[in-house]
Structures are given as C-alpha cells and as structure tokens.
Tab-separated table of N, CA and C in Angstrom:
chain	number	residue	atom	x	y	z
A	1	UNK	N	234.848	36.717	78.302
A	1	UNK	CA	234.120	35.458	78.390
A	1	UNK	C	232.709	35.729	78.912
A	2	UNK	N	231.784	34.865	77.928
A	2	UNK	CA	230.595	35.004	78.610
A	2	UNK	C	229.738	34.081	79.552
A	3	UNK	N	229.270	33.643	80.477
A	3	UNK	CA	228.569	32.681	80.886
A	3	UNK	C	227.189	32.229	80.201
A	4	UNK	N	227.069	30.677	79.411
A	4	UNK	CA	226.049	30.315	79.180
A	4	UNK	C	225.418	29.250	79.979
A	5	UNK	N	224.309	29.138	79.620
A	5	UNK	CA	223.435	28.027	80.436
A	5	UNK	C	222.843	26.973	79.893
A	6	UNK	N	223.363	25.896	80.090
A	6	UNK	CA	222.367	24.587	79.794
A	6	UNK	C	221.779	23.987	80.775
A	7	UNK	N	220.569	23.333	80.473
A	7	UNK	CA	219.291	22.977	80.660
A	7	UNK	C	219.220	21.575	80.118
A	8	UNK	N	219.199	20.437	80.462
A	8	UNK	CA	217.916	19.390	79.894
A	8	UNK	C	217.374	18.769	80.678
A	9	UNK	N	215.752	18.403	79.765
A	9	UNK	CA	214.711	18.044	80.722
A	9	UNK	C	214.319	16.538	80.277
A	10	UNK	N	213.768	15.892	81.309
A	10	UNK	CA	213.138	14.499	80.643
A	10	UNK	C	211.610	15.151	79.675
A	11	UNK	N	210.966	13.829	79.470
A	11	UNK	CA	209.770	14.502	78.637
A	11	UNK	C	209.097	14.698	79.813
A	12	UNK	N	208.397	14.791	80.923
A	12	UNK	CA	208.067	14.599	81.617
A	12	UNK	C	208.014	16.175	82.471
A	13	UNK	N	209.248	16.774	82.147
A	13	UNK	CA	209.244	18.257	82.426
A	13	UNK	C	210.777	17.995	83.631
A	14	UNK	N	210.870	17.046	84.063
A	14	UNK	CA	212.049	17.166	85.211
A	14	UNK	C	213.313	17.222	84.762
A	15	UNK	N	213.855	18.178	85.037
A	15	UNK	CA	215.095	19.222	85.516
A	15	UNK	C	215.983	17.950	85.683
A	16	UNK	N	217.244	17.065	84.372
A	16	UNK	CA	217.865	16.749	84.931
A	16	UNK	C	219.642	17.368	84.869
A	17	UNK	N	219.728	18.108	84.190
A	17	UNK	CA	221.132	18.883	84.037
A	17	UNK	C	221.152	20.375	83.960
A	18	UNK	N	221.544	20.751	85.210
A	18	UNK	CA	221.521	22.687	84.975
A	18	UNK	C	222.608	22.967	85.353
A	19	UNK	N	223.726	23.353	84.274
A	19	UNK	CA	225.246	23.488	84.613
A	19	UNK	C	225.332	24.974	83.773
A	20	UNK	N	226.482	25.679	83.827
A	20	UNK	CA	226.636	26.998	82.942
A	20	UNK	C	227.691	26.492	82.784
A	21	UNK	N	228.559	27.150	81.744
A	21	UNK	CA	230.228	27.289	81.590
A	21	UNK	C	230.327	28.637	80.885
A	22	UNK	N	231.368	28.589	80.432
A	22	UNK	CA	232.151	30.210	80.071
A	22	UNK	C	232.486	30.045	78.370
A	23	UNK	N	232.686	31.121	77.578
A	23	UNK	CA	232.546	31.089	76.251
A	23	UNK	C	232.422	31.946	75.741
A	24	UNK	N	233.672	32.212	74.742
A	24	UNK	CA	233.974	33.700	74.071
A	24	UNK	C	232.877	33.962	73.519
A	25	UNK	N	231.967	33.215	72.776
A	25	UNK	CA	231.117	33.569	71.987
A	25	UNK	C	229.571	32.691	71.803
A	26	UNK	N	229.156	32.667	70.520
A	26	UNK	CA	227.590	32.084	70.757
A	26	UNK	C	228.254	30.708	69.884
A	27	UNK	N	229.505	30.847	68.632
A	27	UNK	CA	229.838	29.762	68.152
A	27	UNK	C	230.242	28.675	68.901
A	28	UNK	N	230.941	29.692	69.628
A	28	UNK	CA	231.770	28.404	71.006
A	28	UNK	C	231.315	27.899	71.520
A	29	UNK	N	229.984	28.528	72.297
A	29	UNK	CA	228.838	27.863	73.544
A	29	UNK	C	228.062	27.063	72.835
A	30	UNK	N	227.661	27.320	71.238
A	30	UNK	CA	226.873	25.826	70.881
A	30	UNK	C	227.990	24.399	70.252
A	31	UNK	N	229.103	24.668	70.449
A	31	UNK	CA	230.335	23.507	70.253
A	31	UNK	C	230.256	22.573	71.419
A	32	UNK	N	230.661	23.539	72.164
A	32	UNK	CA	230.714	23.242	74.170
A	32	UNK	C	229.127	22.836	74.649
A	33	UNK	N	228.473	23.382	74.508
A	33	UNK	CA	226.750	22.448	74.588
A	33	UNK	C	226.739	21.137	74.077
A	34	UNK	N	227.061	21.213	72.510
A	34	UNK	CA	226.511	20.058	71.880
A	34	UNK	C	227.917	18.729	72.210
A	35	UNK	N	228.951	19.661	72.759
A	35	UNK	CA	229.956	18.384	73.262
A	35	UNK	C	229.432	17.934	74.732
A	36	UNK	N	229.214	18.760	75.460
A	36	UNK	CA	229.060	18.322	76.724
A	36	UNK	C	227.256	17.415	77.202
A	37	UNK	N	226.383	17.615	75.673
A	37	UNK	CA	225.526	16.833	75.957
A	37	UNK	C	225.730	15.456	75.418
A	38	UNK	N	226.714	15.526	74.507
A	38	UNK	CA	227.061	13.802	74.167
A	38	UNK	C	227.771	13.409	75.229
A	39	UNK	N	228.700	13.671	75.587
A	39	UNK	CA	229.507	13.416	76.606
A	39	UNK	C	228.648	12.715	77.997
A	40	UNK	N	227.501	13.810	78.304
A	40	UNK	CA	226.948	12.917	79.147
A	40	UNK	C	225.227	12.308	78.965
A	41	UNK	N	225.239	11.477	77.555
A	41	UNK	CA	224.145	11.132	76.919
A	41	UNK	C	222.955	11.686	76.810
A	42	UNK	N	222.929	12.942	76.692
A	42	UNK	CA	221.652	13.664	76.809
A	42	UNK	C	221.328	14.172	75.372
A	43	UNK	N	221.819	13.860	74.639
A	43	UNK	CA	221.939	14.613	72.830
A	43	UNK	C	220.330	14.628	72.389
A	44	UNK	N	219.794	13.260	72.772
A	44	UNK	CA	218.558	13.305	71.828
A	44	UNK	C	217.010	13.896	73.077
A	45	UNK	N	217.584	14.247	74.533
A	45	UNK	CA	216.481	14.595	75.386
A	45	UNK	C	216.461	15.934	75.342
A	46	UNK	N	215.074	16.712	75.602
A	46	UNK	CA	214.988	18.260	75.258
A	46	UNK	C	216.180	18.910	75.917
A	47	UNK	N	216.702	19.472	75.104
A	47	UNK	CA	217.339	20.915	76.011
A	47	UNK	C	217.457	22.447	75.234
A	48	UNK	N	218.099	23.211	76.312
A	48	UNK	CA	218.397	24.486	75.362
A	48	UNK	C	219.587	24.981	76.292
A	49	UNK	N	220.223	25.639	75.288
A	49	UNK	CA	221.821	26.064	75.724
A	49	UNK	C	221.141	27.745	75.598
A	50	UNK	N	221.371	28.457	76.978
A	50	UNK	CA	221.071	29.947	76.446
A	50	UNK	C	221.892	31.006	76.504
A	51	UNK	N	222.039	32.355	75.991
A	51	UNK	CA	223.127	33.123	76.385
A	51	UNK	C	222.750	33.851	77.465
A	52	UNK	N	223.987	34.558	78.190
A	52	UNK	CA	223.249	35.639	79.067
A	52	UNK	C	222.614	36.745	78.634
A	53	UNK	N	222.253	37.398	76.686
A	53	UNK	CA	221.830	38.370	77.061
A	53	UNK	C	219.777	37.529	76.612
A	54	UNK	N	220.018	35.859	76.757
A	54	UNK	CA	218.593	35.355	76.703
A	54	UNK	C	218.281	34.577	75.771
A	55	UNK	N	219.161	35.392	74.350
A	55	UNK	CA	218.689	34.319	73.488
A	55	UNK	C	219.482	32.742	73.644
A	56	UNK	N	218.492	31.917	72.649
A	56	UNK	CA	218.978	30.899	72.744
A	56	UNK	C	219.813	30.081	71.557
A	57	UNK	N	221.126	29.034	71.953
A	57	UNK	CA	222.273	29.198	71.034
A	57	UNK	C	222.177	27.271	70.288
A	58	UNK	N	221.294	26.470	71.617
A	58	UNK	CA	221.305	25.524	71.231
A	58	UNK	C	219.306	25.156	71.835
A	59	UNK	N	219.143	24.366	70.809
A	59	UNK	CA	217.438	23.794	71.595
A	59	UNK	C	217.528	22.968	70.798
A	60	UNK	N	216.716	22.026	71.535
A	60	UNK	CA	216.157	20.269	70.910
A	60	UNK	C	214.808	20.162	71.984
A	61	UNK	N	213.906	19.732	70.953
A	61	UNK	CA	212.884	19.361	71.667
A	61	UNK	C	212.261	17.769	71.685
C-alpha cells in the first residue's frame, strides 16, 4: 500500500482539506480521491490528489 495525498484549496489559495489515505495503486487513489471529494462537496473546488513518488493522480483547477 501506498500513501497518497489530497489537497483542496478555495480560489483564494486557502488550505481547506489535507487528508492522505492508503492505496494499492494510482487507479485506486484517483477512485478514492474523486469519491472522497464528492462525499465531502469539494468536486468542483481546485484540488490535486498526489502520489508519494510526486506525481500527480488527480487535479482540478
């Protein structure tokens, strides 16, 4: 399992969700991103889901 990281920001630049979770892979972590930003209404505000070795698996700007 790998640890990824999500991020979203208002437009404004402020930091309102910085959570990680765990995830066999890069398919899984953008499933688990794009569920856990509907889940807590953030779908259409910037974010990016990243992996640990940097790149990135999910972004919306």
């Amino acid at each position: 399992m790998k640890t990824y990281y999500l991020t979203v920001f208002e437009k404004d630049g402020t930091n309102v969700l910085d959570e990680n979770f765990q995830a066999e892979n890069d398919d899984e972590a953008k499933k688990i991103g794009t569920e856990k930003l509907e889940e807590k209404g953030y779908s259409n505000h910037t974010h990016r889901c990243a992996a640990p070795e940097g790149h990135l698996v999910l972004f919306h700007r």
